[in-house]
Amino acid sequence: DAEDSACLTSMILFSESKQYGMMVCDVDKEDIAFLQICSVQLGTLLNFIELHQLEQQAQRGLENSLRVIQEQNRILGFLSEYDELTNLLNRRGFIEKALNLYEKSEGKNACLIFGDLDHLKEINDVFGHGEGDFAIRTAADRLTAVLPDGALIGRIGGDEYVAFLIPEEEDFSARIQHDFAEAGRTFNDKSDKPYYVDISDTDTLVDLYNLADVMVVPSLTENLSCAIMESLSCGTPVCCFNIGGNGDMVEHQVNGYLAAENDCADMANGIRECIAHSVEWGKYARESVLRKYTIDIVAEQYVNLYKGLLQ
């Protein structure tokens, strides 16, 4: 019957040059035009869904890339500010964070602590660098355990440590010295290592230098000895061989004694001379450092050297 007639109609679902499929419908002839409009709209809708999915995929890719970049930046930031062996701040990281803490704590009392790991060179030479690394980490762990939360702790050299904090206790200095000493004794008593792991603070080193009548430096090769500089700074005359840079610091029979190179008899005589003139030469020892090696004087020398190189 003509009134009951119908046909099976197919329409391509597409958008621009992209085909998504076909739509097949049993529809009256008079509805074919409407069906065609619907197929176009469905194609546009499918294209929108596809683009939306691609956008979400791209967004997820960007988010993943951002997380990777942030993690890499975090790692780079850690490496740039922290010492890999101890996880303490390195020199750069310590200075930046200490300056920030100082600015935030203006008007408050601050505490700056320096310490050296004792006998690191001997530990490395005798027992190996693996044991030296163990001693370095042990000293770092001790500092972290003893100092309060919020203290900035850094490793600024091979065996050199520094800490900066804003103490809340009035007797902080005395307590920390006691806790350091107690922690060191506890570790060394229980340790099975064939060496001690001790941290010397600046005050202790100064006291030791001051207790000595003479500092004997029998090295056969020297550049600019820190031991000689420290001893002279503390007013203790130095007896050493006249080699390397020793003569730049030790003024013969003024603040110490320069023995002839490899002459043990002259070295022994120098020790006797230093002991005999310890008070007089000790006074000149301190004065010689203040005259030639203060921070301001050395800084000015570096500036002049830099300007000279530029010219």
JSON list of C-alpha atoms in Angstrom, two decimals, residues 170-286:
[
{"chain": "A", "resi": 170, "resn": "GLU", "atom": "CA", "xyz": [69.55, 31.84, 77.61]},
{"chain": "A", "resi": 171, "resn": "ASP", "atom": "CA", "xyz": [72.09, 29.11, 78.40]},
{"chain": "A", "resi": 172, "resn": "PHE", "atom": "CA", "xyz": [71.98, 27.70, 74.87]},
{"chain": "A", "resi": 173, "resn": "SER", "atom": "CA", "xyz": [75.75, 27.83, 74.27]},
{"chain": "A", "resi": 174, "resn": "ALA", "atom": "CA", "xyz": [76.65, 25.89, 77.41]},
{"chain": "A", "resi": 175, "resn": "ARG", "atom": "CA", "xyz": [73.96, 23.26, 76.81]},
{"chain": "A", "resi": 176, "resn": "ILE", "atom": "CA", "xyz": [74.96, 22.70, 73.19]},
{"chain": "A", "resi": 177, "resn": "GLN", "atom": "CA", "xyz": [78.64, 22.28, 74.09]},
{"chain": "A", "resi": 178, "resn": "HIS", "atom": "CA", "xyz": [77.65, 19.74, 76.73]},
{"chain": "A", "resi": 179, "resn": "ASP", "atom": "CA", "xyz": [75.33, 17.87, 74.36]},
{"chain": "A", "resi": 180, "resn": "PHE", "atom": "CA", "xyz": [77.97, 17.77, 71.62]},
{"chain": "A", "resi": 181, "resn": "ALA", "atom": "CA", "xyz": [80.56, 16.37, 74.00]},
{"chain": "A", "resi": 182, "resn": "GLU", "atom": "CA", "xyz": [78.11, 13.82, 75.42]},
{"chain": "A", "resi": 183, "resn": "ALA", "atom": "CA", "xyz": [76.97, 12.69, 71.95]},
{"chain": "A", "resi": 184, "resn": "GLY", "atom": "CA", "xyz": [80.59, 12.26, 70.90]},
{"chain": "A", "resi": 185, "resn": "ARG", "atom": "CA", "xyz": [81.49, 10.20, 73.95]},
{"chain": "A", "resi": 186, "resn": "THR", "atom": "CA", "xyz": [78.40, 8.00, 73.57]},
{"chain": "A", "resi": 187, "resn": "PHE", "atom": "CA", "xyz": [79.12, 7.26, 69.90]},
{"chain": "A", "resi": 188, "resn": "ASN", "atom": "CA", "xyz": [82.84, 6.61, 70.35]},
{"chain": "A", "resi": 189, "resn": "ASP", "atom": "CA", "xyz": [82.26, 4.34, 73.37]},
{"chain": "A", "resi": 190, "resn": "LYS", "atom": "CA", "xyz": [79.82, 2.15, 71.41]},
{"chain": "A", "resi": 191, "resn": "SER", "atom": "CA", "xyz": [81.46, 2.34, 67.99]},
{"chain": "A", "resi": 192, "resn": "ASP", "atom": "CA", "xyz": [83.49, -0.59, 66.66]},
{"chain": "A", "resi": 193, "resn": "LYS", "atom": "CA", "xyz": [85.45, 1.74, 64.36]},
{"chain": "A", "resi": 194, "resn": "PRO", "atom": "CA", "xyz": [89.23, 1.89, 64.90]},
{"chain": "A", "resi": 195, "resn": "TYR", "atom": "CA", "xyz": [89.07, 5.68, 65.10]},
{"chain": "A", "resi": 196, "resn": "TYR", "atom": "CA", "xyz": [87.15, 8.40, 66.92]},
{"chain": "A", "resi": 197, "resn": "VAL", "atom": "CA", "xyz": [84.61, 10.68, 65.24]},
{"chain": "A", "resi": 198, "resn": "ASP", "atom": "CA", "xyz": [84.88, 14.03, 66.99]},
{"chain": "A", "resi": 199, "resn": "ILE", "atom": "CA", "xyz": [83.90, 17.58, 66.09]},
{"chain": "A", "resi": 200, "resn": "SER", "atom": "CA", "xyz": [86.13, 20.38, 67.32]},
{"chain": "A", "resi": 201, "resn": "ASP", "atom": "CA", "xyz": [84.47, 23.73, 67.79]},
{"chain": "A", "resi": 202, "resn": "THR", "atom": "CA", "xyz": [86.33, 27.01, 67.29]},
{"chain": "A", "resi": 203, "resn": "ASP", "atom": "CA", "xyz": [86.44, 27.84, 71.01]},
{"chain": "A", "resi": 204, "resn": "THR", "atom": "CA", "xyz": [88.06, 24.51, 71.81]},
{"chain": "A", "resi": 205, "resn": "LEU", "atom": "CA", "xyz": [90.70, 25.00, 69.12]},
{"chain": "A", "resi": 206, "resn": "VAL", "atom": "CA", "xyz": [91.46, 28.50, 70.37]},
{"chain": "A", "resi": 207, "resn": "ASP", "atom": "CA", "xyz": [91.83, 27.19, 73.92]},
{"chain": "A", "resi": 208, "resn": "LEU", "atom": "CA", "xyz": [94.21, 24.47, 72.75]},
{"chain": "A", "resi": 209, "resn": "TYR", "atom": "CA", "xyz": [96.36, 26.92, 70.80]},
{"chain": "A", "resi": 210, "resn": "ASN", "atom": "CA", "xyz": [96.43, 29.29, 73.77]},
{"chain": "A", "resi": 211, "resn": "LEU", "atom": "CA", "xyz": [97.53, 26.52, 76.13]},
{"chain": "A", "resi": 212, "resn": "ALA", "atom": "CA", "xyz": [100.58, 25.75, 73.97]},
{"chain": "A", "resi": 213, "resn": "ASP", "atom": "CA", "xyz": [103.90, 27.57, 74.37]},
{"chain": "A", "resi": 214, "resn": "VAL", "atom": "CA", "xyz": [104.90, 26.82, 70.79]},
{"chain": "A", "resi": 215, "resn": "MET", "atom": "CA", "xyz": [103.31, 25.32, 67.66]},
{"chain": "A", "resi": 216, "resn": "VAL", "atom": "CA", "xyz": [105.70, 22.96, 65.87]},
{"chain": "A", "resi": 217, "resn": "VAL", "atom": "CA", "xyz": [105.00, 22.42, 62.16]},
{"chain": "A", "resi": 218, "resn": "PRO", "atom": "CA", "xyz": [107.56, 19.90, 60.83]},
{"chain": "A", "resi": 219, "resn": "SER", "atom": "CA", "xyz": [106.07, 19.66, 57.32]},
{"chain": "A", "resi": 220, "resn": "LEU", "atom": "CA", "xyz": [108.55, 19.23, 54.48]},
{"chain": "A", "resi": 221, "resn": "THR", "atom": "CA", "xyz": [106.10, 20.66, 51.92]},
{"chain": "A", "resi": 222, "resn": "GLU", "atom": "CA", "xyz": [103.74, 23.57, 52.58]},
{"chain": "A", "resi": 223, "resn": "ASN", "atom": "CA", "xyz": [101.81, 26.23, 50.69]},
{"chain": "A", "resi": 224, "resn": "LEU", "atom": "CA", "xyz": [100.04, 28.52, 53.16]},
{"chain": "A", "resi": 225, "resn": "SER", "atom": "CA", "xyz": [99.50, 26.43, 56.27]},
{"chain": "A", "resi": 226, "resn": "CYS", "atom": "CA", "xyz": [96.18, 26.89, 58.06]},
{"chain": "A", "resi": 227, "resn": "ALA", "atom": "CA", "xyz": [97.73, 25.46, 61.23]},
{"chain": "A", "resi": 228, "resn": "ILE", "atom": "CA", "xyz": [100.43, 28.16, 61.21]},
{"chain": "A", "resi": 229, "resn": "MET", "atom": "CA", "xyz": [97.85, 30.88, 60.54]},
{"chain": "A", "resi": 230, "resn": "GLU", "atom": "CA", "xyz": [95.56, 29.64, 63.31]},
{"chain": "A", "resi": 231, "resn": "SER", "atom": "CA", "xyz": [98.41, 29.41, 65.80]},
{"chain": "A", "resi": 232, "resn": "LEU", "atom": "CA", "xyz": [99.68, 32.92, 65.06]},
{"chain": "A", "resi": 233, "resn": "SER", "atom": "CA", "xyz": [96.11, 34.24, 65.28]},
{"chain": "A", "resi": 234, "resn": "CYS", "atom": "CA", "xyz": [95.85, 32.82, 68.78]},
{"chain": "A", "resi": 235, "resn": "GLY", "atom": "CA", "xyz": [99.16, 34.40, 69.84]},
{"chain": "A", "resi": 236, "resn": "THR", "atom": "CA", "xyz": [101.21, 31.21, 69.84]},
{"chain": "A", "resi": 237, "resn": "PRO", "atom": "CA", "xyz": [104.66, 31.38, 68.18]},
{"chain": "A", "resi": 238, "resn": "VAL", "atom": "CA", "xyz": [105.44, 28.85, 65.46]},
{"chain": "A", "resi": 239, "resn": "CYS", "atom": "CA", "xyz": [108.55, 26.81, 64.78]},
{"chain": "A", "resi": 240, "resn": "CYS", "atom": "CA", "xyz": [108.75, 25.38, 61.26]},
{"chain": "A", "resi": 241, "resn": "PHE", "atom": "CA", "xyz": [111.10, 24.71, 58.37]},
{"chain": "A", "resi": 242, "resn": "ASN", "atom": "CA", "xyz": [111.82, 27.60, 56.02]},
{"chain": "A", "resi": 243, "resn": "ILE", "atom": "CA", "xyz": [109.96, 26.10, 53.04]},
{"chain": "A", "resi": 244, "resn": "GLY", "atom": "CA", "xyz": [107.03, 27.02, 50.80]},
{"chain": "A", "resi": 245, "resn": "GLY", "atom": "CA", "xyz": [104.86, 29.80, 52.14]},
{"chain": "A", "resi": 246, "resn": "ASN", "atom": "CA", "xyz": [106.01, 29.43, 55.76]},
{"chain": "A", "resi": 247, "resn": "GLY", "atom": "CA", "xyz": [108.31, 32.42, 55.45]},
{"chain": "A", "resi": 248, "resn": "ASP", "atom": "CA", "xyz": [105.37, 34.60, 54.37]},
{"chain": "A", "resi": 249, "resn": "MET", "atom": "CA", "xyz": [103.72, 34.07, 57.75]},
{"chain": "A", "resi": 250, "resn": "VAL", "atom": "CA", "xyz": [106.53, 33.35, 60.20]},
{"chain": "A", "resi": 251, "resn": "GLU", "atom": "CA", "xyz": [108.97, 36.21, 60.74]},
{"chain": "A", "resi": 252, "resn": "HIS", "atom": "CA", "xyz": [112.20, 34.65, 61.97]},
{"chain": "A", "resi": 253, "resn": "GLN", "atom": "CA", "xyz": [112.78, 35.31, 65.67]},
{"chain": "A", "resi": 254, "resn": "VAL", "atom": "CA", "xyz": [109.93, 37.85, 65.68]},
{"chain": "A", "resi": 255, "resn": "ASN", "atom": "CA", "xyz": [106.78, 35.72, 65.87]},
{"chain": "A", "resi": 256, "resn": "GLY", "atom": "CA", "xyz": [108.43, 32.33, 65.52]},
{"chain": "A", "resi": 257, "resn": "TYR", "atom": "CA", "xyz": [111.45, 30.46, 64.24]},
{"chain": "A", "resi": 258, "resn": "LEU", "atom": "CA", "xyz": [112.28, 29.43, 60.66]},
{"chain": "A", "resi": 259, "resn": "ALA", "atom": "CA", "xyz": [114.58, 26.42, 60.83]},
{"chain": "A", "resi": 260, "resn": "ALA", "atom": "CA", "xyz": [116.82, 25.57, 57.92]},
{"chain": "A", "resi": 261, "resn": "GLU", "atom": "CA", "xyz": [115.15, 23.13, 55.51]},
{"chain": "A", "resi": 262, "resn": "ASN", "atom": "CA", "xyz": [115.37, 19.51, 56.72]},
{"chain": "A", "resi": 263, "resn": "ASP", "atom": "CA", "xyz": [117.70, 20.54, 59.57]},
{"chain": "A", "resi": 264, "resn": "CYS", "atom": "CA", "xyz": [116.36, 18.70, 62.61]},
{"chain": "A", "resi": 265, "resn": "ALA", "atom": "CA", "xyz": [119.01, 20.15, 64.92]},
{"chain": "A", "resi": 266, "resn": "ASP", "atom": "CA", "xyz": [118.02, 23.67, 63.92]},
{"chain": "A", "resi": 267, "resn": "MET", "atom": "CA", "xyz": [114.34, 22.73, 64.42]},
{"chain": "A", "resi": 268, "resn": "ALA", "atom": "CA", "xyz": [115.13, 21.57, 67.96]},
{"chain": "A", "resi": 269, "resn": "ASN", "atom": "CA", "xyz": [116.98, 24.80, 68.62]},
{"chain": "A", "resi": 270, "resn": "GLY", "atom": "CA", "xyz": [113.99, 26.75, 67.25]},
{"chain": "A", "resi": 271, "resn": "ILE", "atom": "CA", "xyz": [111.64, 24.99, 69.65]},
{"chain": "A", "resi": 272, "resn": "ARG", "atom": "CA", "xyz": [113.84, 26.02, 72.58]},
{"chain": "A", "resi": 273, "resn": "GLU", "atom": "CA", "xyz": [113.96, 29.60, 71.28]},
{"chain": "A", "resi": 274, "resn": "CYS", "atom": "CA", "xyz": [110.16, 29.77, 70.89]},
{"chain": "A", "resi": 275, "resn": "ILE", "atom": "CA", "xyz": [109.62, 28.50, 74.44]},
{"chain": "A", "resi": 276, "resn": "ALA", "atom": "CA", "xyz": [112.12, 30.98, 75.81]},
{"chain": "A", "resi": 277, "resn": "HIS", "atom": "CA", "xyz": [110.47, 33.92, 74.03]},
{"chain": "A", "resi": 278, "resn": "SER", "atom": "CA", "xyz": [106.86, 32.64, 74.02]},
{"chain": "A", "resi": 279, "resn": "VAL", "atom": "CA", "xyz": [105.34, 35.74, 75.60]},
{"chain": "A", "resi": 280, "resn": "GLU", "atom": "CA", "xyz": [107.17, 38.30, 73.46]},
{"chain": "A", "resi": 281, "resn": "TRP", "atom": "CA", "xyz": [106.91, 36.38, 70.19]},
{"chain": "A", "resi": 282, "resn": "GLY", "atom": "CA", "xyz": [103.30, 35.43, 70.96]},
{"chain": "A", "resi": 283, "resn": "LYS", "atom": "CA", "xyz": [102.36, 39.11, 71.13]},
{"chain": "A", "resi": 284, "resn": "TYR", "atom": "CA", "xyz": [103.97, 39.77, 67.74]},
{"chain": "A", "resi": 285, "resn": "ALA", "atom": "CA", "xyz": [102.33, 36.62, 66.36]},
{"chain": "A", "resi": 286, "resn": "ARG", "atom": "CA", "xyz": [98.88, 38.04, 66.91]}
]
